[in-house]
N, CA, C and O atoms as a Maestro MAE file, in Angstrom:
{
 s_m_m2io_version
 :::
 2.0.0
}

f_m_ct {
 s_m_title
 :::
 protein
 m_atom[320] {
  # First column is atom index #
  i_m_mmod_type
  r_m_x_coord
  r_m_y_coord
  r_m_z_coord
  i_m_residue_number
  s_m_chain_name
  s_m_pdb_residue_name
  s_m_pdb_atom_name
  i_m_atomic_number
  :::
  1 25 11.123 -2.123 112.756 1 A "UNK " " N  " 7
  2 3 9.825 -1.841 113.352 1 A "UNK " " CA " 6
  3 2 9.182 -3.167 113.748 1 A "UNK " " C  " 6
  4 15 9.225 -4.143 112.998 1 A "UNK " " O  " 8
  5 25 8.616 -3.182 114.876 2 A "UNK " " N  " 7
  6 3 7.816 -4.313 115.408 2 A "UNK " " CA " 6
  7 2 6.708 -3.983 115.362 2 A "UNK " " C  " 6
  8 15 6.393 -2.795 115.292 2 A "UNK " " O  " 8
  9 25 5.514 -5.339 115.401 3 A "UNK " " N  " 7
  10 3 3.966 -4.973 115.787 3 A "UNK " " CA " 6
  11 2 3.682 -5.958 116.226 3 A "UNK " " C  " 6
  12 15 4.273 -7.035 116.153 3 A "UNK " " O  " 8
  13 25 2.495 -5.620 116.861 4 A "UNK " " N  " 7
  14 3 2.042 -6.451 117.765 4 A "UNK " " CA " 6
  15 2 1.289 -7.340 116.588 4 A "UNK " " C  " 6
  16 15 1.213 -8.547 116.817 4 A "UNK " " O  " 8
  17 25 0.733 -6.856 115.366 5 A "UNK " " N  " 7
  18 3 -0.019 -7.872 114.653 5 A "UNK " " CA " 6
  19 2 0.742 -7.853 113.413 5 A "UNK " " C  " 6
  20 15 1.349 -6.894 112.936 5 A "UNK " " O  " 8
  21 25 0.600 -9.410 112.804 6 A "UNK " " N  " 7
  22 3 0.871 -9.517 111.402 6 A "UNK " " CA " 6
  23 2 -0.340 -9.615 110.177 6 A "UNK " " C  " 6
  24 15 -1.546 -9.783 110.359 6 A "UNK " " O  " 8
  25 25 0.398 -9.450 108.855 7 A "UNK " " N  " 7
  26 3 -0.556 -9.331 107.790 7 A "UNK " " CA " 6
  27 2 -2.100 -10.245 108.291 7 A "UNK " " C  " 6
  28 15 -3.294 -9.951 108.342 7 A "UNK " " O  " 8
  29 25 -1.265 -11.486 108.602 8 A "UNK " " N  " 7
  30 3 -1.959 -12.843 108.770 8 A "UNK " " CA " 6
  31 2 -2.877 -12.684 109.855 8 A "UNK " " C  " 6
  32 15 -3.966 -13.248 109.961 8 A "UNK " " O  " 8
  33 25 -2.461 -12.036 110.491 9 A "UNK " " N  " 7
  34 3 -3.415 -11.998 111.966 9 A "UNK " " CA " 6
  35 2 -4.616 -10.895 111.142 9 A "UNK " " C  " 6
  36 15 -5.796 -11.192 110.955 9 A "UNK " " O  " 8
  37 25 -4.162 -9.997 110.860 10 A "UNK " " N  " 7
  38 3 -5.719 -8.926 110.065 10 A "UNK " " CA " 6
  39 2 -6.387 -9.740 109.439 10 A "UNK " " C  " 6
  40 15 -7.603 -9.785 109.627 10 A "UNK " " O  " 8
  41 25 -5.721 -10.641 108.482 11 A "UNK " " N  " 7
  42 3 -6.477 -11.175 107.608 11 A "UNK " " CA " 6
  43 2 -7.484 -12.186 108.293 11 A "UNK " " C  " 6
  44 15 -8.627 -12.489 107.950 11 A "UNK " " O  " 8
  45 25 -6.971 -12.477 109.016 12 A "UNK " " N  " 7
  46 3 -7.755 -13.789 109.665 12 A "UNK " " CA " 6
  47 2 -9.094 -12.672 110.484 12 A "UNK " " C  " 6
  48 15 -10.303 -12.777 110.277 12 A "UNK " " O  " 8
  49 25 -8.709 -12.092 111.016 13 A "UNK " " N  " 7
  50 3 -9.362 -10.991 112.290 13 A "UNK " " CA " 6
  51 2 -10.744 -10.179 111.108 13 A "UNK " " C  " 6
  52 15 -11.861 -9.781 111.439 13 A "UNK " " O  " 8
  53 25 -9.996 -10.170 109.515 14 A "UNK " " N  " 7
  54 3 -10.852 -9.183 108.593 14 A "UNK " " CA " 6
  55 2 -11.913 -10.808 108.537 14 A "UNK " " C  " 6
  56 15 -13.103 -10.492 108.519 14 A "UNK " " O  " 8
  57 25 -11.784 -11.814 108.517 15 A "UNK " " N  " 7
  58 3 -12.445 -13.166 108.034 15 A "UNK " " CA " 6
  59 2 -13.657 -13.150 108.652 15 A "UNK " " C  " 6
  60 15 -14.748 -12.941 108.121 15 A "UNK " " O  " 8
  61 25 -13.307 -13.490 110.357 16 A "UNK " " N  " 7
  62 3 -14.294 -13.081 111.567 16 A "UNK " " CA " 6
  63 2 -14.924 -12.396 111.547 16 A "UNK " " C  " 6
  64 15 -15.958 -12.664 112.159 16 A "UNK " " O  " 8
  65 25 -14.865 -11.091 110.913 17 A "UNK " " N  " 7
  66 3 -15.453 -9.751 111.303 17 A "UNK " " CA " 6
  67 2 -16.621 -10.297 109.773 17 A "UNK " " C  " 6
  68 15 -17.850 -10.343 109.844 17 A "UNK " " O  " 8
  69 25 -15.990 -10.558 108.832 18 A "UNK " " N  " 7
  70 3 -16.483 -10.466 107.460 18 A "UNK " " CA " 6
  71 2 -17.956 -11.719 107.499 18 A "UNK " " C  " 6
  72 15 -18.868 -11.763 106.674 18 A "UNK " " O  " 8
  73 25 -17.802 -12.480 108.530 19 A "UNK " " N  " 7
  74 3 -18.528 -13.702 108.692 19 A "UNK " " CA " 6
  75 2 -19.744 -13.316 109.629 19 A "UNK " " C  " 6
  76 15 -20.916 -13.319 109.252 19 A "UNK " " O  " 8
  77 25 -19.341 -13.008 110.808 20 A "UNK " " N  " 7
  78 3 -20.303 -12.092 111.545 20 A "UNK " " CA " 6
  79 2 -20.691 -11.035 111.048 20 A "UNK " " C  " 6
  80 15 -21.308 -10.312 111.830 20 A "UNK " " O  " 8
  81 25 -20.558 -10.655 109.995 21 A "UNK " " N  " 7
  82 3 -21.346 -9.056 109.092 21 A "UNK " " CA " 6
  83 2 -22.349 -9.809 108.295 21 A "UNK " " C  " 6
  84 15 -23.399 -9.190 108.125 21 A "UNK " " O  " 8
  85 25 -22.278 -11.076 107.727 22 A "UNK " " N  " 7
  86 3 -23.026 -11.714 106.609 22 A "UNK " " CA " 6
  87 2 -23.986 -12.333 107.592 22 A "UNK " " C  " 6
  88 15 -25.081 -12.620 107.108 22 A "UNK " " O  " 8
  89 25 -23.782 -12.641 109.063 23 A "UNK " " N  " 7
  90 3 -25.451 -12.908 109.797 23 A "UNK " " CA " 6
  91 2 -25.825 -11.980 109.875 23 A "UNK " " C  " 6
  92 15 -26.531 -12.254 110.845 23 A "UNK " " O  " 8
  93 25 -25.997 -11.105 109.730 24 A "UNK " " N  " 7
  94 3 -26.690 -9.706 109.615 24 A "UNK " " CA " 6
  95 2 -27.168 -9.137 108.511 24 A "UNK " " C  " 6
  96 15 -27.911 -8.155 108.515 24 A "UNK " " O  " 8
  97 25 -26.602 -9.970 107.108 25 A "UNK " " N  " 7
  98 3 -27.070 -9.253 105.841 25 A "UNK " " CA " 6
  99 2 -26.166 -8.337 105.754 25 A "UNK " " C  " 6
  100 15 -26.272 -7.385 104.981 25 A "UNK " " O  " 8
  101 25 -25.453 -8.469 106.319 26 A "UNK " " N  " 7
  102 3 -24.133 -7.024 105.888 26 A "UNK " " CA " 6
  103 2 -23.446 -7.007 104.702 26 A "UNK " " C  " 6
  104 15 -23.711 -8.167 104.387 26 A "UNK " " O  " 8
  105 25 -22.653 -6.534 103.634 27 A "UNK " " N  " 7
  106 3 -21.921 -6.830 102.289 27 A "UNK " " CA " 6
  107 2 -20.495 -6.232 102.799 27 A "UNK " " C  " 6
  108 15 -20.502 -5.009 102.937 27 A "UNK " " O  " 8
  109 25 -19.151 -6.963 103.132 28 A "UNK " " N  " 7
  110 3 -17.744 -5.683 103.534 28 A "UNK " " CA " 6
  111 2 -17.536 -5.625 102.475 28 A "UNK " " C  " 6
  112 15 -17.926 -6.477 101.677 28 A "UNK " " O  " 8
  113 25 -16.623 -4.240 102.053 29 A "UNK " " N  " 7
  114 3 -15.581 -4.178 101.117 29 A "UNK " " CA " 6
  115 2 -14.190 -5.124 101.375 29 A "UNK " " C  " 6
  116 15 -13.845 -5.681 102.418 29 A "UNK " " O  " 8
  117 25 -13.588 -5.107 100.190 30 A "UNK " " N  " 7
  118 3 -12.583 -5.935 100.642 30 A "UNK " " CA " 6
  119 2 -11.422 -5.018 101.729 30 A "UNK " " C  " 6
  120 15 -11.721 -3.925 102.212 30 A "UNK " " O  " 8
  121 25 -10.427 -5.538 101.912 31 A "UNK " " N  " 7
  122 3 -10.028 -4.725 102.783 31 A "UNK " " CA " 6
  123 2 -8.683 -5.153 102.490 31 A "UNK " " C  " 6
  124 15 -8.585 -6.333 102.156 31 A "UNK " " O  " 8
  125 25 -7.436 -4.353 102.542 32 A "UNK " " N  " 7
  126 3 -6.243 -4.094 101.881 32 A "UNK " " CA " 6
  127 2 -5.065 -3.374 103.157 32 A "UNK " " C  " 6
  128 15 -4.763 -2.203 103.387 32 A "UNK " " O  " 8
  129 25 -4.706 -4.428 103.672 33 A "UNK " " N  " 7
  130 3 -3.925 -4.135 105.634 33 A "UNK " " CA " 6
  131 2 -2.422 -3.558 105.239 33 A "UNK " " C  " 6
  132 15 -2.097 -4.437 104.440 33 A "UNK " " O  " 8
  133 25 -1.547 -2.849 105.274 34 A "UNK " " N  " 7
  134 3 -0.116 -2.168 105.449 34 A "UNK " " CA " 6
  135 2 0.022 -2.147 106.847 34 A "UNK " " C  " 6
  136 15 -1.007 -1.747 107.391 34 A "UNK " " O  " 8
  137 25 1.186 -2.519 107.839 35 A "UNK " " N  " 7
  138 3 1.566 -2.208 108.973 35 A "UNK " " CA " 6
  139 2 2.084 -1.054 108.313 35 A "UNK " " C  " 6
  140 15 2.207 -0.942 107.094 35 A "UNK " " O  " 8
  141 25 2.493 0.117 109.495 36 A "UNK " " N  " 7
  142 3 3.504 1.286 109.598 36 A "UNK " " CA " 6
  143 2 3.778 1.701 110.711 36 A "UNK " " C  " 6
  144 15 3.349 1.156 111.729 36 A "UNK " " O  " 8
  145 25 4.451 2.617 110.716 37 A "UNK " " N  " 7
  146 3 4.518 3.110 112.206 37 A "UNK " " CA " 6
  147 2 4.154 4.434 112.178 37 A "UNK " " C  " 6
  148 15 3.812 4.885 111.085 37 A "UNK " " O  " 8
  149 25 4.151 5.152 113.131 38 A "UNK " " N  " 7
  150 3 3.488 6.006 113.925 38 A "UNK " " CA " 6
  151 2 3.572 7.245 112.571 38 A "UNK " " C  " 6
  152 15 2.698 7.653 111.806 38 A "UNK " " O  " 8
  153 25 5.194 7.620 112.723 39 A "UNK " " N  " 7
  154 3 5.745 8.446 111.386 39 A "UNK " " CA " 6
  155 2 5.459 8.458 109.725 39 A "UNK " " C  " 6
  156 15 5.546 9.246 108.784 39 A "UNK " " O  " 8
  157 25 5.078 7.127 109.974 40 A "UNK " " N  " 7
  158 3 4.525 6.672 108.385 40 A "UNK " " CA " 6
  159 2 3.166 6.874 107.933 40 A "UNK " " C  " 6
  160 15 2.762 7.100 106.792 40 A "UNK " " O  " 8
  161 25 2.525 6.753 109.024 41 A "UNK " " N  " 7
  162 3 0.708 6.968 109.202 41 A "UNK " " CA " 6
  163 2 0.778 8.329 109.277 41 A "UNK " " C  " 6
  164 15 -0.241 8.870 108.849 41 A "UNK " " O  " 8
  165 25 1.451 8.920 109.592 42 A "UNK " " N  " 7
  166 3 1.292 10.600 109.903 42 A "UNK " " CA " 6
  167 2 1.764 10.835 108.531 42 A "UNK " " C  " 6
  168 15 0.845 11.201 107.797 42 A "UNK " " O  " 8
  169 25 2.671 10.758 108.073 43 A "UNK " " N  " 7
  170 3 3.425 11.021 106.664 43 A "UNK " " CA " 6
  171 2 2.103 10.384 105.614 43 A "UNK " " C  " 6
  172 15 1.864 11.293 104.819 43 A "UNK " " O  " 8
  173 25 1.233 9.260 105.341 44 A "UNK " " N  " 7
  174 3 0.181 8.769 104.401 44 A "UNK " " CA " 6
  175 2 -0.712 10.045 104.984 44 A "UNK " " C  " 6
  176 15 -0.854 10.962 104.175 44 A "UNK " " O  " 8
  177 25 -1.163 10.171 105.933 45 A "UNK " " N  " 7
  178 3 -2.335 11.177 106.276 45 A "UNK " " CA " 6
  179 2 -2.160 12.708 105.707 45 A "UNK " " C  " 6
  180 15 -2.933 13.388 105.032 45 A "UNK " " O  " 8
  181 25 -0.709 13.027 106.291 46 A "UNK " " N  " 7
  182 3 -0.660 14.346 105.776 46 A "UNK " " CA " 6
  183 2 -0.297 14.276 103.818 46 A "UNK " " C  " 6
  184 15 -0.706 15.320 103.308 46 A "UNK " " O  " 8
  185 25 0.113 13.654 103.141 47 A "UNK " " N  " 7
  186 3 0.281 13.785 101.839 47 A "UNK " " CA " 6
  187 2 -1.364 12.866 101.030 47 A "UNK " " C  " 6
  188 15 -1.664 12.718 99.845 47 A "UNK " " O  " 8
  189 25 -1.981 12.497 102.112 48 A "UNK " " N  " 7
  190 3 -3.195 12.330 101.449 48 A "UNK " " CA " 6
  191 2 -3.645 10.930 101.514 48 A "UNK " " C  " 6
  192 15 -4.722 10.523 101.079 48 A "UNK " " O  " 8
  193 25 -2.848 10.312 102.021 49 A "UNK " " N  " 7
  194 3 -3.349 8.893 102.088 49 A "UNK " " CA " 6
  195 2 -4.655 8.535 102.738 49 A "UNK " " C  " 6
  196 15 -5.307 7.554 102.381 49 A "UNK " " O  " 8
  197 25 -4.976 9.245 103.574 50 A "UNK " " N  " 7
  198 3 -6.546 9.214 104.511 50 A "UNK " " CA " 6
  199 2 -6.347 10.522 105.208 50 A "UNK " " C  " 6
  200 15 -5.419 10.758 105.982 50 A "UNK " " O  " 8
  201 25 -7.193 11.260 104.907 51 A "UNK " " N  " 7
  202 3 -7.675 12.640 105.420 51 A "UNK " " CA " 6
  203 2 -8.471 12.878 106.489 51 A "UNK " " C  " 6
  204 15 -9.144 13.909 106.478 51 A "UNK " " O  " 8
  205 25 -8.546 11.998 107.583 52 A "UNK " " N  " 7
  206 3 -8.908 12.672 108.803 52 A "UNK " " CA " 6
  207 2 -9.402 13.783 109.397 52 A "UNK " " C  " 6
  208 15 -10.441 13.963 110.031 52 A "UNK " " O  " 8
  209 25 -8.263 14.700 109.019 53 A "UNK " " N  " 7
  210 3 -8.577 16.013 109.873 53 A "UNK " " CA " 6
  211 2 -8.571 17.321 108.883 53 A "UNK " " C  " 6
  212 15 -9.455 18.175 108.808 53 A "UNK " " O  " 8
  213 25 -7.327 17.256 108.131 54 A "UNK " " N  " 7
  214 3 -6.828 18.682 107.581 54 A "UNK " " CA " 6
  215 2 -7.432 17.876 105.841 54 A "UNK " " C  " 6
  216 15 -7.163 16.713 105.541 54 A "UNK " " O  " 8
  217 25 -8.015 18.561 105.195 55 A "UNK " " N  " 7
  218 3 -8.390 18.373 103.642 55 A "UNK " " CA " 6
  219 2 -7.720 19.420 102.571 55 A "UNK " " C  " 6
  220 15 -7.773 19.404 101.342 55 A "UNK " " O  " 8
  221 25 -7.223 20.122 103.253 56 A "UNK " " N  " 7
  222 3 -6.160 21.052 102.121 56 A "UNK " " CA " 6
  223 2 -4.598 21.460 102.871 56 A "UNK " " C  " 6
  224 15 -4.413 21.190 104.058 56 A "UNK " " O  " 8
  225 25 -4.088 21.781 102.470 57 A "UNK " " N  " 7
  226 3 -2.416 22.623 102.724 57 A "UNK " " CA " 6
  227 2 -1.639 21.577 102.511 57 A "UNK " " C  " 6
  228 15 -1.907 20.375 102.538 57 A "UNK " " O  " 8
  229 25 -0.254 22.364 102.211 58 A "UNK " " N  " 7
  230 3 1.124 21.520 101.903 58 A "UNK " " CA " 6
  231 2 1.534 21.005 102.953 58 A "UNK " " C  " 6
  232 15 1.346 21.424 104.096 58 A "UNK " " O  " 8
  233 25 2.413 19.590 102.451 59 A "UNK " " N  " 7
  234 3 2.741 18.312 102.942 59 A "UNK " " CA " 6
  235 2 3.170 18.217 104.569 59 A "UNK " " C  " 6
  236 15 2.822 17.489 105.499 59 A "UNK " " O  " 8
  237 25 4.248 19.502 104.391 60 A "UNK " " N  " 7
  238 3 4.916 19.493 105.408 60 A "UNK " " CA " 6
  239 2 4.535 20.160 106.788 60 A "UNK " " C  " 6
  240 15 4.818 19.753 107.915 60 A "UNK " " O  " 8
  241 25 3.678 21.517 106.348 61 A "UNK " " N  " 7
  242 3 2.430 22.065 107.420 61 A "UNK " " CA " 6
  243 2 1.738 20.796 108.057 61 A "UNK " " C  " 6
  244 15 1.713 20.376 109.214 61 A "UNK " " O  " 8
  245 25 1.230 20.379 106.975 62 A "UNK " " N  " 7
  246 3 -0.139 19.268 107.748 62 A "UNK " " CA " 6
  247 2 0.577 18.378 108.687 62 A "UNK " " C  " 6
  248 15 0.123 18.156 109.809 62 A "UNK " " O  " 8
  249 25 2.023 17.703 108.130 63 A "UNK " " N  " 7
  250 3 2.527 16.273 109.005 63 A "UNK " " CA " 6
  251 2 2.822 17.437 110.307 63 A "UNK " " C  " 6
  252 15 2.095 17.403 111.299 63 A "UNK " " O  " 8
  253 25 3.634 18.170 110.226 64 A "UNK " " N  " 7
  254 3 3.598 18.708 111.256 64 A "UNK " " CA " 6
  255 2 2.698 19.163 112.322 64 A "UNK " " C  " 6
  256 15 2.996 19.297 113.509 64 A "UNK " " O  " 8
  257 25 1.515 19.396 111.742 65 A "UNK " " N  " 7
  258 3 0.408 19.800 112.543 65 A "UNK " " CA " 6
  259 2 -0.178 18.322 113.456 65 A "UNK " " C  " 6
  260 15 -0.356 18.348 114.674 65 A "UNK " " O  " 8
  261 25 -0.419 17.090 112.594 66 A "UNK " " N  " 7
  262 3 -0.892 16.118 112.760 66 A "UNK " " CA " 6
  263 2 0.453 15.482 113.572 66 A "UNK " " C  " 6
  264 15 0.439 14.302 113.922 66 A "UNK " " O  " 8
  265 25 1.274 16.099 113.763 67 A "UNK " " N  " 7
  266 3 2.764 15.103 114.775 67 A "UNK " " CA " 6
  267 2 2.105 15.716 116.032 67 A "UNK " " C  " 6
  268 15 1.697 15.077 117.001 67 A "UNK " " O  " 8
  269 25 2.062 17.125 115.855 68 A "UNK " " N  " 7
  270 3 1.657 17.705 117.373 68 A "UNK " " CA " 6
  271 2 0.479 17.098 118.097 68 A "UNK " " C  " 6
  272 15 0.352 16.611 119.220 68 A "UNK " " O  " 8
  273 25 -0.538 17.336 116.835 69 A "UNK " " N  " 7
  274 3 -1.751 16.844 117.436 69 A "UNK " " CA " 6
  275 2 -1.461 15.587 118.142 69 A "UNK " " C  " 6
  276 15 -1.796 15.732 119.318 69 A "UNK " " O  " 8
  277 25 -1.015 14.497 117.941 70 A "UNK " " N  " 7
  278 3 -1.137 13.465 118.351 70 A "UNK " " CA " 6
  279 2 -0.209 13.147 119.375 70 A "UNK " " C  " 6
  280 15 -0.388 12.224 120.169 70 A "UNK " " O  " 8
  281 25 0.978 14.042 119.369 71 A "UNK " " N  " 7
  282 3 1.737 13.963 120.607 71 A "UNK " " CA " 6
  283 2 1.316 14.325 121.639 71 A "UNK " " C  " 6
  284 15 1.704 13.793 122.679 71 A "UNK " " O  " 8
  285 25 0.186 15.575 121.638 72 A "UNK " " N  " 7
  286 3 -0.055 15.903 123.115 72 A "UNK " " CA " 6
  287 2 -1.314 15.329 123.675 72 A "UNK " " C  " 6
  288 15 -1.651 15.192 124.851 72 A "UNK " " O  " 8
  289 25 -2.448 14.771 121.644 73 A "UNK " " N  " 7
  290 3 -3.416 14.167 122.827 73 A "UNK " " CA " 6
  291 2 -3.577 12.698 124.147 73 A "UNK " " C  " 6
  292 15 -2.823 11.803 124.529 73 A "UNK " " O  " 8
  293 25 -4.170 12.882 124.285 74 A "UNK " " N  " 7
  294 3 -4.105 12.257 125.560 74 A "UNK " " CA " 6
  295 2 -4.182 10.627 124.703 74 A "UNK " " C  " 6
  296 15 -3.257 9.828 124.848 74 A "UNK " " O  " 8
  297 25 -5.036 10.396 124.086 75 A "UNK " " N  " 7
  298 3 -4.989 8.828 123.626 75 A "UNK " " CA " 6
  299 2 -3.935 8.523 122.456 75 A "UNK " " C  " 6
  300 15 -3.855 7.422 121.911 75 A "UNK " " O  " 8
  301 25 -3.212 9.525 122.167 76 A "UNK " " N  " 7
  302 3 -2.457 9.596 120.908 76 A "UNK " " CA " 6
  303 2 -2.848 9.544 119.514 76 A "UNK " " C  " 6
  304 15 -2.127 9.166 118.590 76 A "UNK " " O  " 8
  305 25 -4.163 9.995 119.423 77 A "UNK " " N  " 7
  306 3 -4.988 10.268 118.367 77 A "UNK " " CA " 6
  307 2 -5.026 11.507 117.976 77 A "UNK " " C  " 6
  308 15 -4.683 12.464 118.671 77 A "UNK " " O  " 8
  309 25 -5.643 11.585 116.310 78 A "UNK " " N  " 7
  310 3 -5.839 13.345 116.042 78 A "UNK " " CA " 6
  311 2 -6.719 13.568 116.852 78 A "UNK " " C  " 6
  312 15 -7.633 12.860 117.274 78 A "UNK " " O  " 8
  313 25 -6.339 14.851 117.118 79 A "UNK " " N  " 7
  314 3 -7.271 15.664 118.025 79 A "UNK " " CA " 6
  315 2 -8.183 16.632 116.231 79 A "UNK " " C  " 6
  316 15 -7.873 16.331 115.078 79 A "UNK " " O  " 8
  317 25 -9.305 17.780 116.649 80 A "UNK " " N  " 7
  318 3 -9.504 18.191 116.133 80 A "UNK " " CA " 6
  319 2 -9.514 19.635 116.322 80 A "UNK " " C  " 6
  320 15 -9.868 20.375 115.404 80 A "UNK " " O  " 8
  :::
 }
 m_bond[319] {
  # First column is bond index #
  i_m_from
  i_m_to
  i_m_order
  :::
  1 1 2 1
  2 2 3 1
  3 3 4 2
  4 3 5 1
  5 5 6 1
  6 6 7 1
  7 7 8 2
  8 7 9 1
  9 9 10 1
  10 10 11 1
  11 11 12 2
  12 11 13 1
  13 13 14 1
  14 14 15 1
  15 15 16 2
  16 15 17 1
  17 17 18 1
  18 18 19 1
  19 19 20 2
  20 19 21 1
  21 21 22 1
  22 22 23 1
  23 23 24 2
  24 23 25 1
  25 25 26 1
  26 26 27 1
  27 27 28 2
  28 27 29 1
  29 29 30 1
  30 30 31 1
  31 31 32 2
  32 31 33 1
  33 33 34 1
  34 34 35 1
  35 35 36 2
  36 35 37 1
  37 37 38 1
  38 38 39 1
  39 39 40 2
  40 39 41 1
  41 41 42 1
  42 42 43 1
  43 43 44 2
  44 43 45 1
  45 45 46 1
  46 46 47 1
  47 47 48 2
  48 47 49 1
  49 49 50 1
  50 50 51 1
  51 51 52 2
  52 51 53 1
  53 53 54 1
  54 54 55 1
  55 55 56 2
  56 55 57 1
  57 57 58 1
  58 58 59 1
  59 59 60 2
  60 59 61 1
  61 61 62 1
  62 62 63 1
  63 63 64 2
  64 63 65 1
  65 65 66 1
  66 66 67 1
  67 67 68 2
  68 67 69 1
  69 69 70 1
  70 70 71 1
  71 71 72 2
  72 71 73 1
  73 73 74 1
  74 74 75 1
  75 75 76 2
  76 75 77 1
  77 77 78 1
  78 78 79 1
  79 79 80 2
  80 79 81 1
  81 81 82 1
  82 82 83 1
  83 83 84 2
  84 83 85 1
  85 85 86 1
  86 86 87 1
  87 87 88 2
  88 87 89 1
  89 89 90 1
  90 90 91 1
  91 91 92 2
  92 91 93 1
  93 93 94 1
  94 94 95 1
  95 95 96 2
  96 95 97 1
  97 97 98 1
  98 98 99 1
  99 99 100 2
  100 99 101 1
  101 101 102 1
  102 102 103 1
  103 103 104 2
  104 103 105 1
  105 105 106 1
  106 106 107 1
  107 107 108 2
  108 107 109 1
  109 109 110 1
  110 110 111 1
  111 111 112 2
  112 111 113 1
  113 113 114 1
  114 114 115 1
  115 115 116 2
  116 115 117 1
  117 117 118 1
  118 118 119 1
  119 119 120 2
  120 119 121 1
  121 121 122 1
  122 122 123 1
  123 123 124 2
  124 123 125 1
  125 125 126 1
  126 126 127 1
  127 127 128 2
  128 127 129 1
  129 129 130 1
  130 130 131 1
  131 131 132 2
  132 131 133 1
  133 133 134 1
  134 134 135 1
  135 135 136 2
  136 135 137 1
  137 137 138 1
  138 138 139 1
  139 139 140 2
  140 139 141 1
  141 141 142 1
  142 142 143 1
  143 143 144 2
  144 143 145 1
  145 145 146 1
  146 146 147 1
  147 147 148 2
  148 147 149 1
  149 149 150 1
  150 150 151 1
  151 151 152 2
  152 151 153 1
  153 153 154 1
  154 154 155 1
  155 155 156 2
  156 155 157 1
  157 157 158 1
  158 158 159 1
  159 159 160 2
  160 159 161 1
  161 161 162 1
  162 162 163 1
  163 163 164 2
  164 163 165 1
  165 165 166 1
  166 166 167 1
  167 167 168 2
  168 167 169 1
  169 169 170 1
  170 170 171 1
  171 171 172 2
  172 171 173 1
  173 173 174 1
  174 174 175 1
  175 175 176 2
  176 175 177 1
  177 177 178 1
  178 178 179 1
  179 179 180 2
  180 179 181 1
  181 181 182 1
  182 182 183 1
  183 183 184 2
  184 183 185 1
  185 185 186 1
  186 186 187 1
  187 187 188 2
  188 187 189 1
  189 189 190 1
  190 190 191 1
  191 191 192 2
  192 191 193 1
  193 193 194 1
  194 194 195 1
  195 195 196 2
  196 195 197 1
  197 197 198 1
  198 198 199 1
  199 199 200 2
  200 199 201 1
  201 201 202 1
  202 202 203 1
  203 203 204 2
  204 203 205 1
  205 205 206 1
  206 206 207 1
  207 207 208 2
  208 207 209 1
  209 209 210 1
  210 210 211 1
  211 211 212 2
  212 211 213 1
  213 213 214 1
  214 214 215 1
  215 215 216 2
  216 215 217 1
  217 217 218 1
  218 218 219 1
  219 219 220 2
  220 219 221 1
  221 221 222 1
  222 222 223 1
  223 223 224 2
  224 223 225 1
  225 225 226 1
  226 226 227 1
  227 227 228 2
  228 227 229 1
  229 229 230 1
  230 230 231 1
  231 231 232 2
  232 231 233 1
  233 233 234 1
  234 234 235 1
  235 235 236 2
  236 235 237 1
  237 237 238 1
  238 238 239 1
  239 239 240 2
  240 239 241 1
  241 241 242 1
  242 242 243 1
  243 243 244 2
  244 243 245 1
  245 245 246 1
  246 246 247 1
  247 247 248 2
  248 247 249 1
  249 249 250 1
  250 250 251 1
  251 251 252 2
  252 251 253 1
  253 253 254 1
  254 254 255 1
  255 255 256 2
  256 255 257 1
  257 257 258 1
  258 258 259 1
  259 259 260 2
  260 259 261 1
  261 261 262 1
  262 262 263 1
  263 263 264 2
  264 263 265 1
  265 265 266 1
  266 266 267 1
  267 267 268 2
  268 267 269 1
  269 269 270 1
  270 270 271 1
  271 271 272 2
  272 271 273 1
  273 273 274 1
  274 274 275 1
  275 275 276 2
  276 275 277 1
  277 277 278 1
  278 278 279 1
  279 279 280 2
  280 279 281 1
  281 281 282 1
  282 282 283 1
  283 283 284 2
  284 283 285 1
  285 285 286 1
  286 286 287 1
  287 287 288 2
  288 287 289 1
  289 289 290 1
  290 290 291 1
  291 291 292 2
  292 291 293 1
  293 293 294 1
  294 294 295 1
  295 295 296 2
  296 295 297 1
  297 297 298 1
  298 298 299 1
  299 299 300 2
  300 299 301 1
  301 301 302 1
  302 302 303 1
  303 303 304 2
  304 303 305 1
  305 305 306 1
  306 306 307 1
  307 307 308 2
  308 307 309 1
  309 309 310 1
  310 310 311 1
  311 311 312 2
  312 311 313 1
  313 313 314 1
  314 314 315 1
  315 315 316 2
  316 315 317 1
  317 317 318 1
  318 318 319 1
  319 319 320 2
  :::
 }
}
């Protein structure tokens, strides 16, 4: 699997963001980056890793539901 960004690049990118939030009085959480791919993010979402869309049913309903969704929408995002 390739990406366009590495650990190092978030981290640096989370730094920026974290620096420009504190002229504002802002507080971030820390923040904790995994690359994956497309299949892997769908597979964390549907077994629960971040719940987006669907908040109940078994593993294999949801990835499936959430493969479709995102195959046909137009930006390749869940649809709802």
């Amino acid at each position: 699997m390739s990406s366009l960004y590495t650990i190092e690049d978030l981290e640096e990118w989370d730094k920026r963001i974290q620096e420009k939030a504190r002229e504002f009085g802002l507080d971030c959480y820390p923040q904790q980056f995994e690359i994956c791919d497309h299949n892997q993010m769908l597979s964390s979402m549907a077994y629960s890793g971040c719940r987006p869309i669907i908040r109940t049913g078994p593993y294999g309903k949801t990835y499936e539901k959430q493969k479709t969704s995102t195959t046909t929408a137009s930006r390749g995002f869940p649809t709802r």
